[in-house]
């Protein structure tokens, strides 16, 4: 029992499923940040295009955890040159990035 | 509320030292508390920063792994890790006591979970006499602890008044002092260079002679906040001979999550701008653990320009794109 608890891990999303709609990606990414960086029942809300650094939600180490989550959740590997504020500065930016990367992948697979 | 589970930090709490950096020594008083509470049926779990595999290996070497029913050993903030453990164990977060040597970690956990109990690692031996962990009877000592509990509860309520993450950070009154290294800083600088892996742009190990030799190029950053003085938490080496080139940047993982690295970088670049440099360069030697530093440079206006012969990456940024320090850190330079 102790061992199962000690090594128990959440199941990652099934990568063979199609990418969820954009709103759902937004909700997932928001949920990740809210769960980790906000008190439960907090009145604080942030916009999907809110600057996550300015808001004090992420710093470079926090962003690293966030990137690792995005990579695992959507089966992506994010190259250094894509680490830009315009891709990861906000929830909507990163959702757009996921969608675009997934599109490229699908096109390649089809082509 | 009776407490049912203790959430332990590992480095400098359960043991003295940092297990990623070499040998650690189990704290006898921590072991005593661990075993005593275990006998009473109190659960133990781990909420710690660091490398999971290394930490578990260290735990096993002390033959303690069987005492913990759950663990989160990673670089995520501790409030989230504790909530995740609570969900896993089916316990309310209020049934937890969190023990850690770092006042920032404790305060952040309290801010997110006002009902949780937190304990400073130096107080580990008081754990077994805490009323909420002693269900059978109350001693006079136990009655006094209840008062402390109430005081703590009111302090937690004050912590919960922060409306936003930024307000919490602003309320910490963080002050970062950036200055040239002095002779007396050398031992701490060497220590920081040797111990810092995650927030380190280079794997380079300096010895004392090299530090003395490059003395004029070395900058140090020290941090204080309303919880106390952390001393020197960051080191940078800047070569300004021909161009402004940041050859080394390291910040203690202890102060992660507060924007200290960004603030130090912004402050150094501000000196470059002041001295008329129109651009800056930075070197990064990729190691297994320092992706956060490449993230930092990329997100701070730097772009990879080339890979040098020895594999070192050269980044460049124009003065117009230099970053600014986070607003909640007061920078003195």
Short mmCIF file of N, CA and C in Angstrom, two decimals, chain A residues 12-15 19-20 25 29 64 66-80 82-83 87-88 93-106 108, chain B residues 291:
data_model
loop_
_atom_site.label_atom_id
_atom_site.label_comp_id
_atom_site.label_asym_id
_atom_site.label_seq_id
_atom_site.Cartn_x
_atom_site.Cartn_y
_atom_site.Cartn_z
N UNK A 12 -1.05 10.41 -17.72
CA UNK A 12 -1.01 11.49 -18.70
C UNK A 12 -2.16 11.33 -19.70
N UNK A 13 -2.47 12.41 -20.39
CA UNK A 13 -3.52 12.39 -21.39
C UNK A 13 -3.16 11.41 -22.51
N UNK A 14 -4.15 10.71 -23.02
CA UNK A 14 -3.90 9.76 -24.11
C UNK A 14 -3.52 10.53 -25.39
N UNK A 15 -2.27 10.32 -25.85
CA UNK A 15 -1.75 11.11 -26.97
C UNK A 15 -2.40 10.75 -28.31
N UNK A 19 -6.52 16.53 -30.66
CA UNK A 19 -6.35 17.68 -29.78
C UNK A 19 -7.72 18.24 -29.42
N UNK A 20 -7.95 18.55 -28.13
CA UNK A 20 -9.25 19.13 -27.75
C UNK A 20 -9.42 20.51 -28.36
N UNK A 25 -8.24 23.67 -24.23
CA UNK A 25 -6.80 23.85 -23.96
C UNK A 25 -6.61 25.03 -23.01
N UNK A 29 -4.82 24.73 -19.30
CA UNK A 29 -3.64 25.51 -18.93
C UNK A 29 -3.94 26.44 -17.75
N UNK A 64 9.48 26.98 -16.28
CA UNK A 64 10.04 25.68 -16.65
C UNK A 64 9.06 24.56 -16.29
N UNK A 66 5.84 24.87 -16.00
CA UNK A 66 4.71 25.05 -16.91
C UNK A 66 5.00 24.44 -18.28
N UNK A 67 6.21 24.71 -18.80
CA UNK A 67 6.60 24.16 -20.10
C UNK A 67 6.62 22.64 -20.07
N UNK A 68 7.14 22.10 -18.96
CA UNK A 68 7.21 20.65 -18.83
C UNK A 68 5.80 20.06 -18.83
N UNK A 69 4.86 20.78 -18.18
CA UNK A 69 3.47 20.34 -18.18
C UNK A 69 2.89 20.37 -19.60
N UNK A 70 3.11 21.48 -20.31
CA UNK A 70 2.58 21.61 -21.67
C UNK A 70 3.14 20.50 -22.55
N UNK A 71 4.43 20.25 -22.42
CA UNK A 71 5.06 19.20 -23.24
C UNK A 71 4.45 17.84 -22.96
N UNK A 72 4.25 17.52 -21.68
CA UNK A 72 3.72 16.21 -21.30
C UNK A 72 2.26 16.10 -21.70
N UNK A 73 1.50 17.17 -21.47
CA UNK A 73 0.06 17.14 -21.70
C UNK A 73 -0.26 17.00 -23.18
N UNK A 74 0.52 17.66 -24.04
CA UNK A 74 0.18 17.66 -25.46
C UNK A 74 1.21 16.93 -26.32
N UNK A 75 2.08 16.17 -25.66
CA UNK A 75 3.02 15.35 -26.41
C UNK A 75 3.95 16.15 -27.30
N UNK A 76 4.39 17.30 -26.80
CA UNK A 76 5.27 18.17 -27.58
C UNK A 76 6.66 18.19 -26.97
N UNK A 77 7.64 18.49 -27.82
CA UNK A 77 8.94 18.85 -27.28
C UNK A 77 9.19 20.27 -27.76
N UNK A 78 9.37 21.18 -26.84
CA UNK A 78 9.47 22.59 -27.21
C UNK A 78 10.93 22.98 -27.36
N UNK A 79 11.35 23.33 -28.58
CA UNK A 79 12.75 23.70 -28.78
C UNK A 79 13.05 25.07 -28.18
N UNK A 80 14.31 25.30 -27.82
CA UNK A 80 14.70 26.56 -27.20
C UNK A 80 14.24 27.78 -27.99
N UNK A 82 11.72 28.37 -29.55
CA UNK A 82 10.30 28.70 -29.39
C UNK A 82 9.99 29.27 -28.01
N UNK A 83 10.99 29.34 -27.15
CA UNK A 83 10.76 29.89 -25.81
C UNK A 83 10.74 31.40 -25.89
N UNK A 87 4.90 33.28 -27.26
CA UNK A 87 4.33 31.93 -27.24
C UNK A 87 3.94 31.48 -25.84
N UNK A 88 4.66 31.96 -24.82
CA UNK A 88 4.42 31.42 -23.48
C UNK A 88 4.17 32.47 -22.41
N UNK A 93 -1.61 32.67 -25.40
CA UNK A 93 -0.45 32.51 -26.28
C UNK A 93 -0.01 31.05 -26.32
N UNK A 94 0.06 30.41 -25.16
CA UNK A 94 0.55 29.03 -25.17
C UNK A 94 -0.48 28.08 -25.76
N UNK A 95 -1.77 28.37 -25.57
CA UNK A 95 -2.80 27.53 -26.20
C UNK A 95 -2.66 27.62 -27.72
N UNK A 96 -2.45 28.85 -28.22
CA UNK A 96 -2.24 29.04 -29.65
C UNK A 96 -1.02 28.28 -30.14
N UNK A 97 0.01 28.30 -29.33
CA UNK A 97 1.24 27.60 -29.70
C UNK A 97 0.98 26.09 -29.81
N UNK A 98 0.27 25.54 -28.83
CA UNK A 98 -0.04 24.11 -28.84
C UNK A 98 -0.80 23.74 -30.11
N UNK A 99 -1.80 24.56 -30.42
CA UNK A 99 -2.63 24.32 -31.59
C UNK A 99 -1.80 24.35 -32.87
N UNK A 100 -0.94 25.34 -32.97
CA UNK A 100 -0.11 25.50 -34.17
C UNK A 100 0.85 24.31 -34.31
N UNK A 101 1.51 23.96 -33.21
CA UNK A 101 2.44 22.84 -33.27
C UNK A 101 1.72 21.55 -33.63
N UNK A 102 0.54 21.37 -33.07
CA UNK A 102 -0.20 20.16 -33.35
C UNK A 102 -0.62 20.12 -34.81
N UNK A 103 -0.99 21.30 -35.34
CA UNK A 103 -1.36 21.40 -36.75
C UNK A 103 -0.22 20.99 -37.65
N UNK A 104 0.97 21.48 -37.32
CA UNK A 104 2.15 21.11 -38.12
C UNK A 104 2.34 19.61 -38.12
N UNK A 105 2.16 19.06 -36.92
CA UNK A 105 2.36 17.62 -36.76
C UNK A 105 1.38 16.84 -37.62
N UNK A 106 0.11 17.29 -37.56
CA UNK A 106 -0.93 16.61 -38.32
C UNK A 106 -0.67 16.72 -39.82
N UNK A 108 2.17 17.12 -41.28
CA UNK A 108 3.29 16.24 -41.63
C UNK A 108 2.82 14.80 -41.73
N UNK B 291 18.05 23.93 -17.90
CA UNK B 291 17.14 24.44 -18.93
C UNK B 291 16.48 25.75 -18.50
#
